Amino acid sequence: MLKINKLHKSYPIGDSSLHVLKGIDLSVEAGEMVAIMGSSGSGKSTLLNIIGMLDEADEGEYILDNVPIKDLTEKKAAIYRNKFLGFIFQSFNLINYKSALDNVALPLYYQGLKRKERIEKALFHLEKVGLKKWATHLPNELSGGQKQRVAIARALAANPKLLLADEPTGALDTTTSYEIMDFIQSLNDEGKTILMVTHEEDIANMCKRIVRLKDGVIMEDVFINQVRALQHV
Amino acid sequence: MFDRDLWREIFQSINMNKTRSLLSGFTVAFAISLFAILFGIVNGLVNTFDTAFVDDASNSIFINSGKTSKASNGLQAGRRIQFKNEDQAWIKEEFDDKVQYITSRVYLNVTASFRNEKSNYTIRAVNPDHQYLENTLVTYGRFINQSDIKNKTKVVIIGRLVEEDLFLKTTAIGKYINLNGIQYKVVGVFSDDGGDNEERLIYMPVSTAQQIYGNNDYVDQINLTYNPEMDFDAAIGFSNMLTKKLKERFMVSQNDQRAIRVRNLANESKIVNQMTGGLGVMVLVIGFGTLIAGIVGISNMMIFIVKERTKEIGIRKALGAEPKSIVSIILLESILITIIAGFLGLLLGMGVLELAKPILEEFFIKDPSVSWSIVIGALITLIIAGAIAGYLPAKKASRIKPIVALRDN
């Protein structure tokens, strides 16, 4: 599903540069649920951003679903993002002047679907996250957990191959976090490949595999026994 | 561009971000309404100047005579100078290519009556050319013609108000009017923009008046218009030359300001022309000024809008928006706002002009209005300029890395 070889990334800071990723090798199979852990500055978010094509690596190879991701033009990146990836952010990143339904339908708009079809699909996904009744509400009328569920519905709407989550529970309280994790686990059960960045051990333990980063290299890469979030809810 | 979904996105964005849309629209509306108002006021000033000279042809020259104030050529001061028919002929001959129309004038005061109606009027006995000198509009009938002059026919052309006074509700044409006991046939009725006094005149062939009221060939005044192809300086040169030659002809000292007086409207027209020219420059400065202010306003607004929407742009890009769609959504939104706001500003400016009309008239600003073509032109300029000014920040926004945009708070 996903294969990364000798990935390097550095950011210029003044005259010098900060080497954030120092040769990352990672391969993820379809259906996996991987937590990328590390302290701040370990490079975990940078890695996720490169995988999400939100940022570009300086060196190394990145193959997603047998497609080598390189020499991306803006347009090509946009098409790949739309086709392959779904994003879940810590701060939800919903468009505040659009209703829940319109937010979910937005990636479908960029896929070029007809309006009727978009609404239909968006409603289906909203129902899946249990927010069909809230379809016409604006994001600021929703609770944090509801916002994140709208964001998940949006990430799912385009039917991506890979779901990327950057601290998906970072802005939520514990109970809500577990609810969200339960939902993400159920998505994984259905076969979605999920990659998430987190620094919370309990959240990481709800994944099936933990990759620990430190100072830009992978320290540890282990498969674990998944803790079901439902036990805690 | 005509994608319905794209427009839905744009309308939603405008509708849900009312403050932002109002603010950016306000700049444009303000610039355009200011443009319309200032332009209208200047136009009103120009109109005032124009109407001040509407009565007489602006290339008129009036020649009057009086008593000499200086002795010359062995003749004493105090001699009366009298123009005659031959003087008009002489001017025409001497300055043939410089004279457009020429007429003599003889003034008489008469008591006119028709049936029981009776009143006092001034007769202006003139040549056929007079019609063009005075901008006389013959509403029906005809003006004096050459055969009237030759045959000394007893015909008159009366002013609109003379007809009203004497003929009441009936038409005057073909009827006979009594002027100091002599019957004249009315062959025409005229109107004149020069005011009520001009419409209380009676025109008569100059030869008729000379024969009946003096049996001489005396002329009170000679009027002419100079060839309109001459510019002001050439016209002023012409009237100076005419004055000099006339003084020689009547053996009047060249320094005598009384005996022969030549008034050339070119002198006044030149000043008016310079003023309207100055106003024209003012219009250009105002026009450019407000337009540039509007363009700067729009550019600033665009930069602000792009800044404000950075995060949204990041989200859209993460969801698969191509750069092209980012540019078009921002650009079309601002163009739409510009068009709507510009149109409202236009209506506002014209409405203010319309309301302020009576007040402005007191300040010699007559009929202040703007031609649609000018204002629409200004609006289109503003839209194009706004689009160009907006394109650069929009393009830049479309190039922002989504990760940078998403980090923006």
XYZ file of C-alpha atoms in Angstrom:
642
model
C 0.000 0.000 0.000
C 2.628 2.462 1.065
C 6.374 2.240 0.769
C 8.976 4.765 1.839
C 12.733 4.443 1.274
C 15.484 6.604 2.730
C 13.332 9.677 3.118
C 15.126 12.914 4.030
C 13.741 16.313 4.821
C 15.346 19.433 6.196
C 14.041 22.924 6.830
C 16.162 26.015 6.423
C 16.489 27.975 9.623
C 18.310 31.210 9.007
C 21.681 30.339 7.485
C 21.770 26.736 8.674
C 19.197 24.035 8.132
C 17.386 21.655 10.432
C 17.539 18.024 9.392
C 14.126 16.750 10.448
C 13.901 13.360 8.739
C 17.140 11.417 8.424
C 16.479 8.451 6.197
C 13.100 6.967 7.039
C 12.206 3.510 5.754
C 8.609 2.509 6.246
C 6.211 0.193 4.553
C 2.517 -0.146 5.368
C 0.195 -2.808 4.036
C -3.453 -2.372 3.226
C -5.718 -2.676 6.245
C -3.109 -1.668 8.791
C -3.668 0.847 11.526
C -0.394 2.543 12.401
C 0.400 5.060 15.117
C 3.408 7.254 14.585
C 4.733 8.396 17.941
C 7.456 10.637 19.116
C 8.133 13.719 21.161
C 7.672 17.080 19.577
C 10.427 17.765 17.089
C 10.909 14.084 16.367
C 9.640 14.600 12.824
C 6.380 12.659 13.115
C 4.178 15.432 11.722
C 6.621 16.134 8.916
C 6.503 12.470 7.946
C 2.714 12.510 7.928
C 2.661 15.676 5.848
C 4.983 14.156 3.272
C 2.846 11.055 3.123
C -0.163 13.345 2.730
C 1.550 15.231 -0.096
C 1.065 18.407 1.863
C 4.826 18.745 1.932
C 7.608 17.394 -0.231
C 10.637 15.322 0.730
C 14.135 16.455 -0.250
C 15.385 12.940 -0.949
C 14.107 9.397 -1.000
C 11.403 7.350 -2.558
C 7.690 7.317 -1.822
C 5.332 4.876 -3.489
C 1.618 5.013 -2.749
C -0.624 2.262 -4.114
C 2.031 1.402 -6.687
C 2.218 5.012 -7.869
C 5.604 6.683 -7.345
C 4.968 10.084 -5.810
C 7.610 12.400 -7.217
C 8.016 15.602 -9.209
C 4.618 16.712 -8.067
C 3.102 19.692 -9.756
C 0.442 21.515 -7.779
C -2.205 20.127 -10.028
C -0.963 16.541 -9.834
C -0.666 16.725 -6.057
C -4.230 18.002 -5.889
C -5.500 15.102 -7.957
C -3.561 12.499 -5.898
C -4.706 13.997 -2.616
C -8.267 13.907 -3.780
C -8.045 10.376 -5.094
C -5.857 8.601 -2.507
C -6.049 10.454 0.753
C -8.395 11.495 3.482
C -7.255 13.916 6.163
C -8.284 14.228 9.786
C -6.729 17.141 11.650
C -6.295 17.983 15.298
C -8.107 21.310 14.817
C -10.764 19.738 12.559
C -10.196 22.317 9.785
C -13.788 22.592 8.785
C -14.743 25.574 6.641
C -16.634 27.672 9.143
C -19.134 29.237 6.776
C -20.236 25.930 5.284
C -22.785 23.601 6.829
C -21.722 20.135 7.980
C -23.210 18.707 4.797
C -21.383 21.169 2.524
C -18.121 20.494 4.322
C -18.488 16.774 3.769
C -19.468 17.329 0.136
C -16.460 19.529 -0.649
C -13.977 16.787 -1.662
C -16.710 15.385 -3.911
C -17.010 18.793 -5.557
C -13.322 18.609 -6.363
C -13.872 15.142 -7.778
C -16.269 16.723 -10.229
C -19.395 14.943 -9.066
C -22.851 16.331 -9.774
C -24.500 18.220 -6.974
C -27.271 15.707 -6.423
C -24.752 12.893 -6.174
C -22.573 14.911 -3.819
C -25.442 15.600 -1.441
C -26.482 11.964 -1.510
C -22.995 10.679 -0.718
C -22.327 13.353 1.884
C -25.577 12.514 3.662
C -24.653 8.842 3.622
C -21.327 9.555 5.318
C -22.878 11.949 7.797
C -25.305 9.222 8.732
C -22.401 6.867 9.176
C -20.832 9.177 11.760
C -24.276 9.635 13.322
C -24.761 13.271 12.434
C -27.391 13.172 9.743
C -29.664 15.327 11.885
C -26.957 17.960 12.096
C -26.417 18.221 8.367
C -27.552 21.832 8.028
C -25.666 23.112 11.067
C -22.566 25.256 10.858
C -19.375 24.000 12.531
C -19.594 26.526 15.366
C -22.953 25.015 16.354
C -21.324 21.616 16.914
C -19.342 20.215 19.840
C -15.684 19.266 19.437
C -16.511 15.591 19.077
C -19.187 16.333 16.518
C -16.820 18.534 14.549
C -14.262 15.767 14.430
C -16.889 13.340 13.274
C -17.880 15.738 10.480
C -14.199 15.948 9.583
C -14.021 12.132 9.510
C -17.110 11.967 7.317
C -15.430 14.468 5.008
C -12.239 12.417 4.941
C -14.279 9.335 4.062
C -16.490 10.991 1.488
C -13.993 10.726 -1.352
C -13.474 7.052 -0.521
C -9.694 7.374 -0.049
C -7.252 4.480 0.029
C -5.434 5.897 3.015
C -6.727 7.840 5.997
C -4.233 10.224 7.584
C -4.913 11.575 11.051
C -2.788 14.208 12.738
C -3.468 14.057 16.479
C -7.152 13.363 15.830
C -7.957 13.386 19.534
C -5.569 16.170 20.513
C -8.318 18.737 21.005
C -10.846 16.440 22.633
C -11.520 15.267 26.191
C -10.864 11.649 27.132
C -14.394 10.315 26.717
C -14.845 11.973 23.371
C -11.387 10.834 22.327
C -12.324 7.231 22.972
C -15.580 7.628 21.067
C -13.671 8.961 18.095
C -11.081 6.198 18.383
C -13.835 3.628 18.524
C -15.191 4.987 15.299
C -11.764 5.020 13.650
C -11.254 1.411 14.767
C -14.534 0.414 13.191
C -13.348 2.023 9.938
C -10.196 -0.036 10.160
C -12.275 -3.123 10.780
C -14.013 -2.385 7.519
C -10.630 -2.455 5.828
C -9.487 1.161 5.702
C -5.775 1.738 6.040
C -5.139 4.297 8.748
C -2.038 6.228 9.687
C -2.132 8.515 12.677
C 0.245 10.738 14.523
C -0.202 10.906 18.255
C 1.818 11.454 21.410
C -0.676 9.791 23.720
C 0.214 6.226 24.680
C -3.406 5.126 25.275
C -4.438 6.313 21.838
C -1.405 4.656 20.217
C -2.273 1.401 21.942
C -5.609 1.401 20.162
C -3.761 0.995 16.873
C -2.273 -2.256 15.597
C 1.268 -1.054 15.098
C 3.392 1.654 16.682
C 6.260 3.406 14.926
C 8.392 5.471 17.294
C 10.423 8.327 15.916
C 13.252 10.141 17.635
C 15.357 12.894 16.125
C 14.324 11.992 12.612
C 14.965 8.265 12.675
C 12.747 5.292 13.477
C 13.704 3.949 16.917
C 11.133 1.228 17.153
C 8.544 -0.371 14.894
C 6.336 -2.950 16.621
C 3.038 -4.708 16.061
C 0.899 -4.694 19.195
C -2.280 -6.168 20.525
C -4.914 -3.648 19.781
C -6.827 -2.205 22.745
C -10.439 -1.730 21.781
C -11.641 1.755 22.562
C -15.119 0.424 23.306
C -13.813 -1.069 26.580
C -13.204 2.448 27.888
C -16.357 4.114 26.705
C -16.327 30.274 -15.714
C -19.969 29.394 -16.266
C -19.813 26.413 -13.955
C -22.937 26.534 -11.849
C -21.288 24.856 -8.889
C -18.477 27.357 -8.917
C -20.987 30.208 -8.745
C -22.816 28.412 -5.944
C -19.533 28.293 -4.039
C -18.977 31.988 -4.700
C -22.456 33.091 -3.647
C -22.177 31.012 -0.511
C -18.863 32.599 0.299
C -20.208 36.131 -0.265
C -23.372 35.419 1.640
C -21.640 33.872 4.643
C -18.915 36.512 4.849
C -21.104 39.589 4.741
C -18.787 41.981 6.564
C -15.893 41.169 4.311
C -18.016 41.492 1.180
C -19.574 44.761 2.351
C -16.196 46.241 3.222
C -14.663 45.409 -0.110
C -17.785 46.512 -1.961
C -17.885 49.805 -0.082
C -14.511 50.893 -1.466
C -15.671 50.359 -5.020
C -19.110 51.879 -4.515
C -17.558 54.921 -2.885
C -15.021 55.438 -5.656
C -17.608 55.143 -8.415
C -20.219 57.348 -6.752
C -17.566 59.983 -6.047
C -16.494 59.756 -9.644
C -20.072 60.220 -10.871
C -20.787 63.136 -8.524
C -17.609 65.084 -9.277
C -17.926 64.408 -12.956
C -21.546 65.570 -12.907
C -20.690 68.803 -11.091
C -17.971 69.667 -13.564
C -20.340 68.851 -16.424
C -22.876 71.180 -14.826
C -20.314 74.005 -14.778
C -19.555 73.402 -18.437
C -23.306 73.483 -19.192
C -23.588 76.821 -17.419
C -20.861 78.313 -19.571
C -22.399 76.913 -22.706
C -25.862 78.319 -22.057
C -24.444 81.746 -21.226
C -23.631 82.097 -24.911
C -26.481 80.220 -26.433
C -28.336 83.357 -27.607
C -25.775 84.711 -30.031
C -23.506 82.817 -32.328
C -20.201 82.570 -30.447
C -18.292 83.923 -33.454
C -20.287 87.174 -33.564
C -18.793 90.643 -34.053
C -20.907 93.727 -33.291
C -20.014 97.096 -34.812
C -21.514 100.280 -33.328
C -20.918 103.915 -34.064
C -20.995 107.053 -31.929
C -19.555 110.559 -31.777
C -15.846 111.142 -32.276
C -14.034 111.996 -29.087
C -10.836 113.233 -30.741
C -10.131 115.627 -33.576
C -8.482 114.034 -36.595
C -7.701 114.769 -40.214
C -8.660 118.361 -39.667
C -12.113 117.454 -38.424
C -13.347 118.429 -34.998
C -14.240 116.138 -32.152
C -17.936 115.508 -31.559
C -18.706 114.504 -35.126
C -21.396 111.797 -35.402
C -20.425 108.708 -37.344
C -23.343 107.164 -39.243
C -23.142 103.730 -40.928
C -24.976 103.255 -44.199
C -25.871 100.309 -46.390
C -22.725 100.854 -48.394
C -20.617 100.203 -45.289
C -21.999 96.707 -44.931
C -21.302 96.085 -48.604
C -17.810 97.462 -48.197
C -17.011 95.141 -45.249
C -18.318 92.177 -47.204
C -16.148 93.128 -50.163
C -13.039 93.984 -48.185
C -13.036 90.892 -45.950
C -14.928 88.467 -48.121
C -13.290 85.194 -47.031
C -13.323 86.166 -43.362
C -17.032 86.989 -43.092
C -19.544 84.178 -42.698
C -22.834 86.064 -42.254
C -23.420 89.806 -42.169
C -26.426 92.001 -41.445
C -27.315 95.573 -40.708
C -29.670 96.508 -37.932
C -32.067 99.425 -37.684
C -33.948 99.863 -34.434
C -37.411 101.386 -34.192
C -39.933 101.610 -31.395
C -43.513 101.174 -32.500
C -46.984 100.714 -31.176
C -48.383 97.568 -32.673
C -52.018 96.619 -32.756
C -54.201 93.836 -34.002
C -57.930 94.286 -33.617
C -58.401 95.422 -30.015
C -55.010 94.363 -28.718
C -52.301 97.008 -28.593
C -48.789 97.205 -27.192
C -45.333 98.752 -27.646
C -42.505 96.786 -29.213
C -39.050 97.240 -30.649
C -38.541 96.570 -34.340
C -35.260 95.173 -35.494
C -34.957 95.763 -39.218
C -32.366 93.346 -40.551
C -30.983 91.377 -43.506
C -31.749 87.666 -44.078
C -28.391 86.601 -42.577
C -29.561 87.863 -39.204
C -31.366 84.606 -38.502
C -28.069 82.741 -38.164
C -26.386 85.437 -36.113
C -28.977 85.445 -33.419
C -29.889 81.739 -33.366
C -33.439 82.699 -34.194
C -35.689 79.695 -34.499
C -38.542 80.226 -36.946
C -41.287 78.067 -35.442
C -43.589 78.568 -38.423
C -43.707 80.658 -41.549
C -40.403 82.028 -42.825
C -37.731 84.576 -42.056
C -36.877 87.650 -44.161
C -35.499 86.725 -47.553
C -33.540 88.467 -50.246
C -36.609 89.361 -52.307
C -38.090 91.180 -49.269
C -34.944 93.324 -49.156
C -35.035 93.993 -52.868
C -38.769 94.778 -53.075
C -38.985 96.492 -49.680
C -42.041 94.348 -48.913
C -44.140 95.202 -45.911
C -43.751 91.950 -44.039
C -42.786 91.172 -40.440
C -41.679 88.151 -38.440
C -42.940 88.429 -34.894
C -41.689 86.909 -31.647
C -43.594 84.153 -29.897
C -44.685 86.521 -27.112
C -45.843 89.188 -29.570
C -48.120 86.611 -31.104
C -49.353 85.642 -27.667
C -49.968 89.268 -26.684
C -51.723 90.470 -29.798
C -53.224 87.454 -31.468
C -54.235 85.743 -28.242
C -55.035 82.174 -29.109
C -55.187 82.535 -32.880
C -52.346 82.143 -35.357
C -50.710 85.285 -36.675
C -49.454 83.942 -39.979
C -51.060 85.635 -42.983
C -52.769 88.311 -40.874
C -52.021 92.021 -40.985
C -50.552 93.839 -38.018
C -50.715 97.587 -37.590
C -47.389 99.245 -36.751
C -47.722 102.999 -36.151
C -50.591 103.133 -38.606
C -49.134 101.029 -41.402
C -50.301 97.474 -42.130
C -47.709 94.681 -42.341
C -48.270 91.099 -43.216
C -47.053 88.557 -40.655
C -45.076 85.880 -42.536
C -43.355 84.136 -39.666
C -43.228 83.539 -35.894
C -39.965 82.841 -34.103
C -38.685 81.737 -30.741
C -35.326 82.516 -29.193
C -33.443 80.989 -26.253
C -32.161 84.438 -25.325
C -35.081 85.206 -23.011
C -38.426 87.015 -23.010
C -37.033 90.286 -24.369
C -35.769 88.548 -27.470
C -39.200 87.041 -28.042
C -40.916 90.446 -27.815
C -39.129 91.674 -30.940
C -40.462 92.216 -34.443
C -38.187 91.620 -37.407
C -38.649 93.587 -40.612
C -36.620 93.843 -43.836
C -33.993 96.551 -43.316
C -34.799 98.203 -46.651
C -38.491 98.517 -45.755
C -37.709 100.212 -42.460
C -35.248 102.587 -44.060
C -37.765 103.702 -46.666
C -40.827 104.018 -44.518
C -39.406 105.509 -41.346
C -36.573 107.684 -42.605
C -36.348 107.471 -46.330
C -32.582 107.094 -46.003
C -30.040 104.303 -46.013
C -28.887 104.728 -42.423
C -27.885 101.732 -40.350
C -27.694 101.680 -36.534
C -25.485 98.666 -36.134
C -23.671 96.120 -38.259
C -23.377 92.560 -37.018
C -21.374 89.798 -38.575
C -20.002 86.390 -37.795
C -16.435 85.575 -38.741
C -15.484 82.473 -40.663
C -15.644 79.705 -38.028
C -12.558 78.065 -39.457
C -10.491 80.866 -37.930
C -9.156 80.236 -34.447
C -9.579 82.769 -31.678
C -6.315 84.565 -32.333
C -7.008 84.860 -36.060
C -10.514 86.132 -35.263
C -9.198 88.735 -32.851
C -6.630 89.783 -35.464
C -9.420 90.086 -38.001
C -11.563 92.348 -35.796
C -8.532 94.539 -34.995
C -7.869 94.930 -38.716
C -11.566 95.659 -39.320
C -11.555 98.344 -36.620
C -8.433 99.961 -38.086
C -9.821 100.035 -41.622
C -13.205 101.347 -40.493
C -11.500 104.150 -38.589
C -9.524 105.035 -41.682
C -12.671 104.922 -43.799
C -14.473 107.363 -41.517
C -11.360 109.430 -40.907
C -11.419 108.728 -37.196
C -8.312 108.839 -35.048
C -6.976 105.327 -34.334
C -6.979 106.200 -30.607
C -10.638 107.186 -30.656
C -12.468 104.613 -28.553
C -15.931 106.127 -28.980
C -16.583 106.782 -32.655
C -16.396 103.195 -33.846
C -16.740 100.337 -31.431
C -16.145 96.750 -32.452
C -17.039 94.001 -29.973
C -15.751 90.572 -30.856
C -17.255 87.617 -28.947
C -14.085 85.689 -29.740
C -12.481 87.557 -26.817
C -15.084 86.162 -24.445
C -15.244 82.801 -26.152
C -11.504 82.470 -25.723
C -11.803 82.939 -21.977
C -14.744 80.555 -21.769
C -12.875 78.062 -23.856
C -9.856 78.271 -21.595
C -12.105 77.766 -18.603
C -13.866 74.752 -20.068
C -10.458 73.455 -21.095
C -9.309 73.896 -17.504
C -12.401 72.120 -16.292
C -11.689 69.335 -18.754
C -8.251 68.877 -17.215
C -9.892 68.912 -13.815
C -12.274 66.186 -14.951
C -9.350 64.063 -16.096
C -7.480 64.582 -12.826
C -10.590 63.788 -10.792
C -11.361 60.785 -12.953
C -7.882 59.354 -12.715
C -7.643 60.193 -9.039
C -10.816 58.422 -8.025
C -10.106 55.492 -10.299
C -6.618 55.042 -8.894
C -8.002 55.336 -5.369
C -10.544 52.676 -6.275
C -7.912 50.399 -7.765
C -5.651 50.766 -4.739
C -8.654 50.053 -2.537
C -9.496 46.903 -4.433
C -5.898 45.675 -4.407
C -5.675 46.173 -0.664
C -8.956 44.380 -0.214
C -7.758 41.471 -2.316
C -4.586 41.112 -0.296
C -6.638 41.208 2.887
C -9.127 38.666 1.549
C -6.394 36.250 0.518
C -4.755 36.620 3.918
C -8.042 35.966 5.662
C -8.785 32.946 3.522
C -5.337 31.352 3.750
C -6.510 28.578 6.036
C -9.581 27.897 3.935
C -7.333 27.695 0.876
C -5.161 25.165 2.719
C -8.192 23.065 3.597
C -9.477 23.170 0.048
C -6.079 22.166 -1.289
C -5.835 19.286 1.168
C -9.207 18.123 -0.112
C -7.993 18.182 -3.691
C -8.551 21.716 -5.015
C -6.395 22.541 -7.994
C -4.610 25.907 -8.068
C -6.823 26.987 -10.964
C -9.970 26.553 -8.907
C -8.491 28.556 -6.026
C -7.636 31.439 -8.346
C -11.016 31.466 -10.011
C -12.989 31.313 -6.796
C -11.149 34.292 -5.302
C -11.032 36.293 -8.501
C -14.628 35.768 -9.555
C -15.850 36.591 -6.094
C -14.059 39.921 -6.110
C -15.143 40.712 -9.662
C -18.735 39.966 -8.755
C -18.523 42.212 -5.712
C -16.932 44.937 -7.812
C -19.678 44.795 -10.407
C -22.515 44.854 -7.902
C -20.929 47.485 -5.685
C -19.895 49.545 -8.693
C -23.401 49.527 -10.031
C -24.855 50.517 -6.670
C -22.263 53.286 -6.406
C -23.267 54.463 -9.843
C -26.944 54.645 -8.888
C -26.032 56.359 -5.627
C -23.912 58.987 -7.379
C -26.556 59.696 -9.985
C -29.261 59.784 -7.331
C -27.282 62.327 -5.296
C -26.816 64.474 -8.420
C -30.525 64.290 -9.159
C -31.484 65.245 -5.603
C -28.929 68.032 -5.381
C -29.928 69.537 -8.728
C -32.039 72.425 -7.333
C -29.374 73.334 -4.779
C -26.554 73.133 -7.286
C -28.403 75.365 -9.722
C -27.946 78.231 -7.267
C -24.199 77.766 -7.574
C -24.225 78.071 -11.366
C -24.113 74.328 -11.854
C -26.737 73.639 -14.459
C -28.098 70.186 -15.218
C -25.265 68.216 -13.605
C -25.264 64.830 -15.245
C -22.858 62.153 -16.340
C -23.103 60.240 -19.534
C -23.654 56.540 -18.967
C -20.864 55.665 -21.341
C -18.289 57.494 -19.233
C -19.391 55.960 -15.959
C -19.797 52.471 -17.387
C -16.330 52.918 -18.896
C -14.988 53.863 -15.482
C -16.693 50.848 -13.943
C -15.222 48.510 -16.540
C -11.790 50.036 -15.979
C -12.233 49.441 -12.268
C -13.306 45.838 -12.813
C -10.389 45.084 -15.117
C -7.945 46.830 -12.823
C -9.464 45.014 -9.859
C -9.128 41.701 -11.653
C -5.486 42.349 -12.494
C -4.780 43.629 -9.005
C -6.583 40.639 -7.527
C -4.972 38.082 -9.793
C -1.511 38.376 -8.245
C -2.522 37.704 -4.622
C -4.943 35.010 -5.797
C -2.200 33.353 -7.793
C 0.124 33.599 -4.838
C -2.528 32.087 -2.587
C -2.964 29.168 -4.944
C 0.753 28.442 -4.616
C 0.794 28.379 -0.835
C 1.758 24.950 0.383
C -1.272 23.458 2.066
C 0.791 22.636 5.118
C 1.755 26.293 5.527
C -1.822 27.391 5.009
C -3.167 24.869 7.511
C -0.697 25.990 10.154
C -2.002 29.528 9.752
C -4.332 30.573 12.540
